Amino acid sequence: MAIELHDTLTRTRKTLVPSDGQTYRFYCCGPTVYGPAHIGNFRAFVAQDVLRRVLETDFLAHTAADAPPIVLKHVRNITDVDDKTIRTSQERGETLTAFTQRWTEKFHTDCAALNCLTPDVEPRATAHIPQQVALVENLLAGGFAYVGGDGSVYFKVSACSHYGELSHLDRDQLQTQTENSAGQANDADEYDRESVSDFALWKAHKPEDGDNQWPGPKNPATGESINGRPGWHLECSAMSTAYLGESFDLHGGGVDLCFPHHENEIAQSESASGQRPFCHHWFHNAHLMVEGKKMSKSLGNLYTLEELDAQGYSAQAVRYVLINGHYRSQLNFTFNGLTAAASALAKLEKALKPILDIIGMTPEEFRELCGKPSAMTVTGMFVRAWEHLSDDLNVPGALGDIFSCVGDLNDPSYSKSAIVGQLRSLAGLLYCLGLELYTTPEAPIVEAPEHVIQLAAQRWEAKQSRDFTAADALRAEIQAAGWIVLDRKDGYDLSPA
RNA sequence: GGUGCGGUAGCCAAGUGGUAAGGCCCGGGUCUGCAAAACCUGUAUUCGGCGGUUCGAUUCCGCCCCGCACCUCCA
């Protein structure tokens, strides 16, 4: 079955197929590395990860036997130069390179914890200056750009007839906005650019940029190189073209990037290449709210994975929360929800364990099965879940099906071979969702201290002689020592509190 | 002002022109001296409000109320 996904540009659902019939090429806007990414950032990356896993599975399963397999090529950039990276690195007294390198590594660590697959290419903006400069020169030569009053190069929006198509914003309306979303005045300096809508392609060097400058495009008027740095939108156009070509399959990002970022990317890329579409499908995820409010530094609700981990919430639970709301709906992140996610995952593990036992599969074996893409065709009861995933990535619907089916699977009338088949389908689905079960190793058997062992023995004796007052007192004493005693039918277990 | 999204049980969240998946929490039960665990089980006559279309609407249409997001450097 084909995967269908909503496309922002056409506002319709479209089937995902590689436009060249061989390689599905997609680009996602990656992080700006000036600090740890927060869970809102990760909603986008996790949503893209699920899409990638679903596509991978679909292509594996539906490539004709005699045809070369359809492969995916996933590119996600690292923005390592912009106002924030420059400013913050200077505040820390670090070079831009060292500073962004550090946060890039942190980003990788977090992605791994969230079980996000690594993109095939992860290009950095500063490593692709020549490509960006070439793009600007191309636009200058084509009459799509000009050098502004401040020496920076701007894109001339009026030269792009279909500008605004993606975000469906009326160009006349754009000019009425006087504040940006941060409540700051749009300090559009009309002396520098011809129109407020025009955006910077290349920013001429300013003293506050320090050493962070590169030889830029040649000023057509003087023939001299404009030293400076790339504008925000430029890198994505240049790097997507470099790795995926002038026209590729899908472009993803948070809904906020729709305008102006992606709109500007389209304008730049299509003007430069003369090719439309720049991209066949636009994939935008809605924002994450925190406890009913927009995340912001001033509200102090920008949670990072590290902070949540410190509070005892696993990255797996975070991932579950992030995917258990449809990607196009706003998701309200709450600690209540995080707890619920952890409980749900634990329930899945518990419910599955006896089923695995029936066929003699260990949890570790099952985890491995879930860890790799399979050419499986989802069959049997789990088909409904796959249909949900195929239908605009309906993860909440699929999860509901998974829970229902796992419950149904615990039926003695199923043969072992039937169970094996069903579990394969389930593993394939869990791979798509990127949910890892049984990651927490069995709690190591810790030997209780001698005095606790003795207390427990005394309590057992008291209990056997039905002296419950003494037994309860001893249990309290054991608990005070940091241990919990749990009775079985024929004895008891001691475990750390 | 422009654009878009949404209001479904205590919380979260799917969904459909024919009478509401799933998860969390909670209640009841079995078991237990108690507790925990485990297992079984229950929980929306109802889908923001009011009209309309229809044999029938939560699902389609209209109006209204409420919430949210984006509108030039935020995923």
CSV table of C-alpha atoms in Angstrom, one decimal, chain A residues 282-459:
chain,number,residue,atom,x,y,z
A,282,TRP,CA,6.2,19.9,1.8
A,283,PHE,CA,6.0,18.2,5.1
A,284,HIS,CA,5.3,20.5,8.1
A,285,ASN,CA,4.7,19.5,11.7
A,286,ALA,CA,2.6,21.5,14.1
A,287,HIS,CA,4.2,23.0,17.2
A,288,LEU,CA,4.6,21.6,20.6
A,289,MET,CA,3.1,23.5,23.5
A,290,VAL,CA,4.1,23.0,27.1
A,291,GLU,CA,1.4,22.8,29.7
A,292,GLY,CA,-0.9,24.8,27.5
A,293,LYS,CA,1.5,27.5,26.7
A,294,LYS,CA,3.9,28.3,23.8
A,295,MET,CA,7.4,27.4,24.7
A,296,SER,CA,9.6,30.3,25.4
A,297,LYS,CA,12.6,31.2,27.3
A,298,SER,CA,10.8,33.8,29.3
A,299,LEU,CA,8.3,31.3,30.6
A,300,GLY,CA,11.1,28.9,31.4
A,301,ASN,CA,9.4,26.0,29.8
A,302,LEU,CA,12.0,25.0,27.2
A,303,TYR,CA,12.7,21.5,28.3
A,304,THR,CA,15.7,19.6,27.0
A,305,LEU,CA,16.2,15.9,27.0
A,306,GLU,CA,18.8,16.2,29.6
A,307,GLU,CA,16.5,18.1,32.0
A,308,LEU,CA,13.8,15.5,31.6
A,309,ASP,CA,16.2,12.7,32.0
A,310,ALA,CA,17.4,14.2,35.3
A,311,GLN,CA,13.8,14.1,36.4
A,312,GLY,CA,13.6,10.4,35.7
A,313,TYR,CA,11.8,10.5,32.4
A,314,SER,CA,13.3,8.3,29.7
A,315,ALA,CA,14.0,9.4,26.2
A,316,GLN,CA,11.8,6.6,25.0
A,317,ALA,CA,8.9,8.1,27.0
A,318,VAL,CA,9.6,11.5,25.5
A,319,ARG,CA,9.6,9.9,22.0
A,320,TYR,CA,6.3,8.2,22.8
A,321,VAL,CA,4.8,11.5,23.9
A,322,LEU,CA,6.1,13.3,20.8
A,323,ILE,CA,4.6,10.8,18.4
A,324,ASN,CA,1.4,10.1,20.2
A,325,GLY,CA,-0.3,13.2,18.7
A,326,HIS,CA,-0.9,13.6,15.1
A,327,TYR,CA,2.0,15.6,13.5
A,328,ARG,CA,-0.3,18.2,12.1
A,329,SER,CA,-2.0,18.9,15.3
A,330,GLN,CA,-0.6,21.0,18.1
A,331,LEU,CA,0.6,18.8,20.8
A,332,ASN,CA,0.4,19.9,24.4
A,333,PHE,CA,3.4,18.5,26.3
A,334,THR,CA,2.6,17.8,30.0
A,335,PHE,CA,4.4,15.9,32.7
A,336,ASN,CA,1.1,14.0,33.2
A,337,GLY,CA,1.4,12.9,29.6
A,338,LEU,CA,5.0,11.9,30.0
A,339,THR,CA,4.1,9.7,33.0
A,340,ALA,CA,1.2,8.2,30.9
A,341,ALA,CA,3.7,7.5,28.1
A,342,ALA,CA,6.0,5.7,30.4
A,343,SER,CA,3.2,3.6,31.8
A,344,ALA,CA,1.9,2.8,28.3
A,345,LEU,CA,5.3,1.6,27.2
A,346,ALA,CA,5.7,-0.5,30.3
A,347,LYS,CA,2.2,-2.0,29.7
A,348,LEU,CA,3.2,-2.9,26.1
A,349,GLU,CA,6.3,-4.7,27.4
A,350,LYS,CA,4.4,-6.6,30.1
A,351,ALA,CA,1.6,-7.6,27.7
A,352,LEU,CA,4.1,-8.8,25.2
A,353,LYS,CA,6.2,-10.8,27.5
A,354,PRO,CA,3.9,-13.9,27.9
A,355,ILE,CA,3.4,-13.9,24.1
A,356,LEU,CA,7.1,-14.0,23.5
A,357,ASP,CA,7.4,-16.8,26.0
A,358,ILE,CA,5.0,-18.9,24.0
A,359,ILE,CA,7.3,-18.9,21.0
A,360,GLY,CA,10.5,-18.9,23.1
A,361,MET,CA,11.7,-15.5,22.0
A,362,THR,CA,13.6,-13.4,24.5
A,363,PRO,CA,12.8,-9.7,24.9
A,364,GLU,CA,16.3,-9.0,23.6
A,365,GLU,CA,15.6,-11.0,20.5
A,366,PHE,CA,12.4,-9.1,20.0
A,367,ARG,CA,14.1,-5.8,20.5
A,368,GLU,CA,16.6,-6.7,17.8
A,369,LEU,CA,13.8,-7.6,15.5
A,370,CYS,CA,12.3,-4.2,16.1
A,371,GLY,CA,15.6,-2.5,15.4
A,372,LYS,CA,16.0,-3.1,11.8
A,373,PRO,CA,13.8,-2.4,8.7
A,374,SER,CA,12.2,-5.4,7.3
A,375,ALA,CA,10.8,-6.1,3.9
A,376,MET,CA,7.8,-7.4,5.6
A,377,THR,CA,4.3,-6.8,4.4
A,378,VAL,CA,2.3,-6.2,7.4
A,379,THR,CA,-0.3,-8.9,7.6
A,380,GLY,CA,-3.0,-10.2,9.9
A,381,MET,CA,-4.4,-8.2,12.7
A,382,PHE,CA,-1.7,-5.5,12.5
A,383,VAL,CA,-2.8,-4.4,9.0
A,384,ARG,CA,-5.0,-1.8,10.5
A,385,ALA,CA,-2.1,-0.2,12.3
A,386,TRP,CA,-0.1,-0.1,9.0
A,387,GLU,CA,-3.1,1.4,7.2
A,388,HIS,CA,-3.1,4.2,9.8
A,389,LEU,CA,0.5,4.9,9.3
A,390,SER,CA,0.1,4.9,5.6
A,391,ASP,CA,-2.8,7.4,6.0
A,392,ASP,CA,-1.0,10.7,6.6
A,393,LEU,CA,1.2,9.2,9.3
A,394,ASN,CA,-1.6,8.6,11.8
A,395,VAL,CA,0.6,7.4,14.6
A,396,PRO,CA,-2.0,7.8,17.4
A,397,GLY,CA,-4.4,5.6,15.4
A,398,ALA,CA,-1.7,3.1,14.8
A,399,LEU,CA,-0.7,3.0,18.5
A,400,GLY,CA,-4.3,2.4,19.4
A,401,ASP,CA,-4.4,-0.6,17.0
A,402,ILE,CA,-1.2,-1.9,18.4
A,403,PHE,CA,-2.5,-2.0,21.9
A,404,SER,CA,-5.8,-3.6,20.8
A,405,CYS,CA,-4.0,-6.3,18.8
A,406,VAL,CA,-1.4,-7.1,21.4
A,407,GLY,CA,-4.3,-7.7,23.8
A,408,ASP,CA,-6.1,-9.9,21.2
A,409,LEU,CA,-2.9,-11.8,20.5
A,410,ASN,CA,-2.9,-13.2,24.0
A,411,ASP,CA,-5.3,-15.9,22.9
A,412,PRO,CA,-4.6,-19.6,23.4
A,413,SER,CA,-6.2,-20.5,20.1
A,414,TYR,CA,-3.3,-18.9,18.1
A,415,SER,CA,-0.7,-21.4,16.9
A,416,LYS,CA,3.0,-20.7,17.5
A,417,SER,CA,3.6,-20.0,13.8
A,418,ALA,CA,0.7,-17.6,13.7
A,419,ILE,CA,2.1,-15.8,16.7
A,420,VAL,CA,5.5,-15.6,15.0
A,421,GLY,CA,4.0,-14.1,12.0
A,422,GLN,CA,2.0,-11.5,14.0
A,423,LEU,CA,5.1,-10.6,16.0
A,424,ARG,CA,7.0,-9.9,12.8
A,425,SER,CA,4.4,-7.5,11.7
A,426,LEU,CA,4.4,-5.9,15.1
A,427,ALA,CA,8.2,-5.6,15.1
A,428,GLY,CA,8.0,-3.9,11.7
A,429,LEU,CA,5.5,-1.4,13.1
A,430,LEU,CA,7.6,-0.7,16.1
A,431,TYR,CA,10.5,-0.1,13.9
A,432,CYS,CA,8.4,2.5,12.0
A,433,LEU,CA,7.5,4.2,15.2
A,434,GLY,CA,11.1,4.0,16.5
A,435,LEU,CA,9.9,2.7,19.8
A,436,GLU,CA,12.4,0.5,21.5
A,437,LEU,CA,11.0,-2.0,24.0
A,438,TYR,CA,13.0,-3.8,26.7
A,439,THR,CA,15.8,-1.3,26.7
A,440,THR,CA,16.0,-1.2,30.4
A,441,PRO,CA,18.1,-4.2,31.4
A,442,GLU,CA,16.6,-6.4,34.1
A,443,ALA,CA,17.4,-4.8,37.4
A,444,PRO,CA,20.5,-6.5,38.5
A,445,ILE,CA,20.1,-8.7,41.5
A,446,VAL,CA,21.4,-6.7,44.4
A,447,GLU,CA,22.2,-8.6,47.5
A,448,ALA,CA,20.6,-6.9,50.5
A,449,PRO,CA,22.8,-6.1,53.5
A,450,GLU,CA,23.0,-8.9,56.1
A,451,HIS,CA,20.9,-7.0,58.7
A,452,VAL,CA,18.1,-6.4,56.2
A,453,ILE,CA,18.1,-10.1,55.3
A,454,GLN,CA,17.8,-11.0,58.9
A,455,LEU,CA,15.0,-8.5,59.4
A,456,ALA,CA,13.2,-10.0,56.5
A,457,ALA,CA,13.6,-13.5,57.9
A,458,GLN,CA,12.3,-12.3,61.2
A,459,ARG,CA,9.3,-10.7,59.6
